[in-house]
Coordinates of C-alpha atoms and ligand atoms in Angstrom, one line a residue:
M1 CA -10.2 -4.2 -25.0
K2 CA -7.9 -1.8 -22.9
R3 CA -4.3 -2.3 -24.2
M4 CA -1.1 -2.1 -22.1
S5 CA 1.2 0.9 -22.5
I6 CA 4.5 1.3 -21.5
R7 CA 5.6 4.2 -19.3
P8 CA 8.9 5.8 -18.7
I9 CA 10.6 5.1 -15.7
L10 CA 12.7 7.9 -13.5
I11 CA 15.9 8.0 -13.2
H12 CA 17.6 9.4 -10.5
P13 CA 18.0 11.9 -9.3
D14 CA 14.4 13.1 -9.5
P15 CA 12.5 14.8 -6.8
R16 CA 8.8 12.1 -7.1
L17 CA 11.7 9.7 -6.4
K18 CA 12.2 10.8 -2.8
K19 CA 8.8 11.6 -2.0
H20 CA 5.8 10.0 0.4
A21 CA 3.2 8.2 -1.7
A22 CA -0.4 8.5 -0.9
P23 CA -2.7 5.4 -0.3
V24 CA -5.1 3.9 -2.9
E25 CA -8.6 5.3 -2.0
G26 CA -10.0 1.8 -3.2
V27 CA -9.3 -0.5 -6.7
S28 CA -10.3 1.8 -9.2
D29 CA -10.3 1.0 -13.1
E30 CA -7.8 3.8 -13.2
M31 CA -5.9 2.3 -10.7
R32 CA -5.8 -1.2 -12.4
K33 CA -4.9 0.4 -15.7
L34 CA -1.7 1.9 -13.9
A35 CA -1.0 -1.6 -12.1
E36 CA -1.2 -3.6 -15.5
D37 CA 1.2 -0.4 -17.4
M38 CA 3.6 -1.0 -14.8
L39 CA 3.6 -5.2 -15.0
E40 CA 4.0 -4.5 -19.2
T41 CA 7.3 -1.9 -18.2
M42 CA 8.3 -3.9 -15.9
Y43 CA 9.0 -7.0 -17.8
D44 CA 9.6 -5.1 -20.7
A45 CA 13.1 -3.4 -19.0
P46 CA 13.1 -5.9 -17.8
G47 CA 13.4 -6.3 -14.1
I48 CA 11.8 -8.3 -11.4
G49 CA 9.5 -5.4 -9.7
L50 CA 8.9 -1.6 -10.0
A51 CA 7.1 1.0 -8.0
A52 CA 4.2 3.3 -8.8
P53 CA 6.5 6.8 -7.9
Q54 CA 9.2 4.9 -10.5
V55 CA 6.4 6.0 -13.4
G56 CA 5.4 9.1 -11.8
V57 CA 2.5 8.1 -9.9
L58 CA 2.6 8.9 -6.2
K59 CA 0.4 6.1 -4.9
R60 CA 1.1 3.0 -3.0
L61 CA 1.3 0.4 -5.5
I62 CA 4.0 -1.7 -6.3
V63 CA 4.1 -4.5 -8.6
M64 CA 6.7 -7.5 -8.9
D65 CA 7.2 -10.8 -10.2
A66 CA 11.0 -12.3 -8.5
V67 CA 10.3 -15.7 -10.3
K68 CA 14.1 -15.7 -12.1
E69 CA 14.4 -19.3 -13.9
K70 CA 14.2 -19.2 -17.2
D71 CA 11.1 -21.2 -18.7
A72 CA 9.2 -20.4 -15.3
K73 CA 5.7 -20.1 -14.7
P74 CA 5.4 -16.1 -14.9
Q75 CA 4.1 -15.3 -11.4
P76 CA 2.9 -11.5 -11.9
M77 CA 2.0 -9.8 -8.7
V78 CA -0.2 -6.7 -7.9
L79 CA 0.5 -4.8 -4.4
F80 CA -2.0 -2.3 -3.5
N81 CA -1.1 -0.2 -0.6
P82 CA 1.1 -2.9 1.0
E83 CA 2.6 -2.5 4.3
V84 CA 5.2 -4.3 6.2
V85 CA 3.6 -6.2 9.5
W86 CA 6.4 -8.5 10.2
T87 CA 10.2 -9.3 9.6
S88 CA 12.2 -12.3 10.8
P89 CA 15.3 -11.2 12.7
E90 CA 17.3 -13.2 10.2
R91 CA 18.9 -11.2 7.5
N92 CA 20.0 -11.8 4.3
V93 CA 22.5 -10.0 2.1
Y94 CA 21.1 -9.3 -2.1
E95 CA 23.3 -7.8 -4.5
E96 CA 20.3 -5.1 -5.3
G97 CA 19.5 -3.1 -8.6
C98 CA 16.9 -0.3 -9.5
L99 CA 15.2 0.1 -12.7
S100 CA 15.6 4.0 -11.4
I101 CA 19.3 3.3 -11.4
P102 CA 20.1 1.3 -14.3
E103 CA 23.2 -1.0 -14.2
Q104 CA 24.4 0.1 -10.9
Y105 CA 24.2 -3.2 -8.0
A106 CA 25.3 -2.8 -4.5
E107 CA 24.6 -5.8 -1.7
V108 CA 22.4 -4.8 0.8
E109 CA 21.5 -6.2 4.0
R110 CA 17.5 -6.9 4.8
P111 CA 15.7 -9.0 6.9
A112 CA 15.4 -12.6 5.2
E113 CA 11.7 -13.0 5.6
A114 CA 8.9 -10.3 5.6
T115 CA 5.1 -10.6 5.9
V116 CA 3.4 -7.7 4.2
R117 CA -0.7 -7.1 4.2
W118 CA -1.9 -5.5 1.2
L119 CA -5.1 -4.9 -1.6
S120 CA -5.3 -7.1 -4.0
I121 CA -6.3 -6.4 -8.2
D122 CA -9.9 -7.2 -7.1
G123 CA -9.5 -5.0 -3.6
E124 CA -9.7 -7.6 -1.4
Q125 CA -7.1 -7.5 1.7
Q126 CA -4.5 -10.2 1.4
E127 CA -1.3 -11.4 3.7
A128 CA 1.4 -13.0 3.1
K129 CA 5.2 -14.6 4.5
F130 CA 8.2 -13.5 1.6
D131 CA 11.1 -15.0 1.4
K132 CA 14.6 -15.0 -0.2
L133 CA 14.4 -12.7 -3.5
W134 CA 10.8 -12.0 -3.3
A135 CA 11.4 -10.7 0.4
T136 CA 14.2 -8.5 -0.7
C137 CA 12.3 -7.3 -3.7
V138 CA 9.1 -6.8 -1.8
Q139 CA 10.8 -4.6 1.0
H140 CA 13.1 -2.6 -1.6
E141 CA 9.4 -1.8 -3.4
I142 CA 7.8 -1.1 -0.8
D143 CA 10.6 1.6 0.7
H144 CA 9.5 3.1 -3.1
L145 CA 7.0 4.3 -1.8
D146 CA 8.3 6.1 1.4
G147 CA 10.8 8.0 -0.9
V148 CA 14.0 5.1 0.1
L149 CA 16.2 3.9 -2.6
F150 CA 18.4 1.1 -2.5
I151 CA 21.1 3.5 -2.4
D152 CA 20.5 5.0 1.0
Y153 CA 21.1 2.2 2.5
L154 CA 25.7 2.1 0.6
K155 CA 28.0 4.6 2.8
P156 CA 27.8 8.0 1.6
L157 CA 30.7 7.6 -0.8
K158 CA 29.7 5.2 -3.0
R159 CA 25.8 6.6 -2.8
Q160 CA 27.4 9.8 -4.0
M161 CA 29.9 8.3 -6.8
I162 CA 26.2 6.4 -8.0
T163 CA 24.3 9.6 -7.8
R164 CA 27.1 10.9 -10.3
K165 CA 26.8 8.8 -12.9
M166 CA 23.2 8.9 -13.3
Q167 CA 23.5 12.9 -13.3
K168 CA 25.7 11.9 -15.9
L169 CA 23.5 9.7 -18.0
K170 CA 20.5 11.5 -17.7
R171 CA 22.7 14.7 -19.1
E172 CA 23.8 12.2 -21.2
L173 CA 20.2 10.6 -22.6
A174 CA 19.1 15.0 -22.4
R175 CA 21.8 15.8 -25.2
E176 CA 20.4 12.8 -27.8
K177 CA 16.3 14.0 -27.4
A178 CA 17.6 17.5 -28.5
Ligands
LIG230 ZN1 13.6 0.4 -7.5

């Protein structure tokens, strides 16, 4: 039995979070293991989505579970090479956060619905339309694959403020380790 493991999550600012991730060429056992580790890492954090670059792997892979109600059945999703193929003209505003930008939240406006195409963990082509929190989550995670963070949608001053807080947090974490 392969055991899942929790991987360390990169904290902004980190050059790996600003890179364009490469497509996954076929869903190998190694990629499946990565996806399972990412789900484990996401649930542990806890969060509702995680992209491979956030654990330092520059591959186009995201995992998510936007079921928020306590006691509701979990709905883990694994998407290889996800691609937005349609977005609604209607837009929605959600307060977003990010596991790579801990404890910082801000309102971001995005298309309210998005149709996404991807490869499943079994290597099969899938397509689905996402709405509500799922739509925001899937767009936020796909952004990570292109080096885009939710703070990139904020006004420069607010973005700089958050980045400075994260630099301070990283210095503190480094000091704890030393
Ligand atoms: Zn994020």
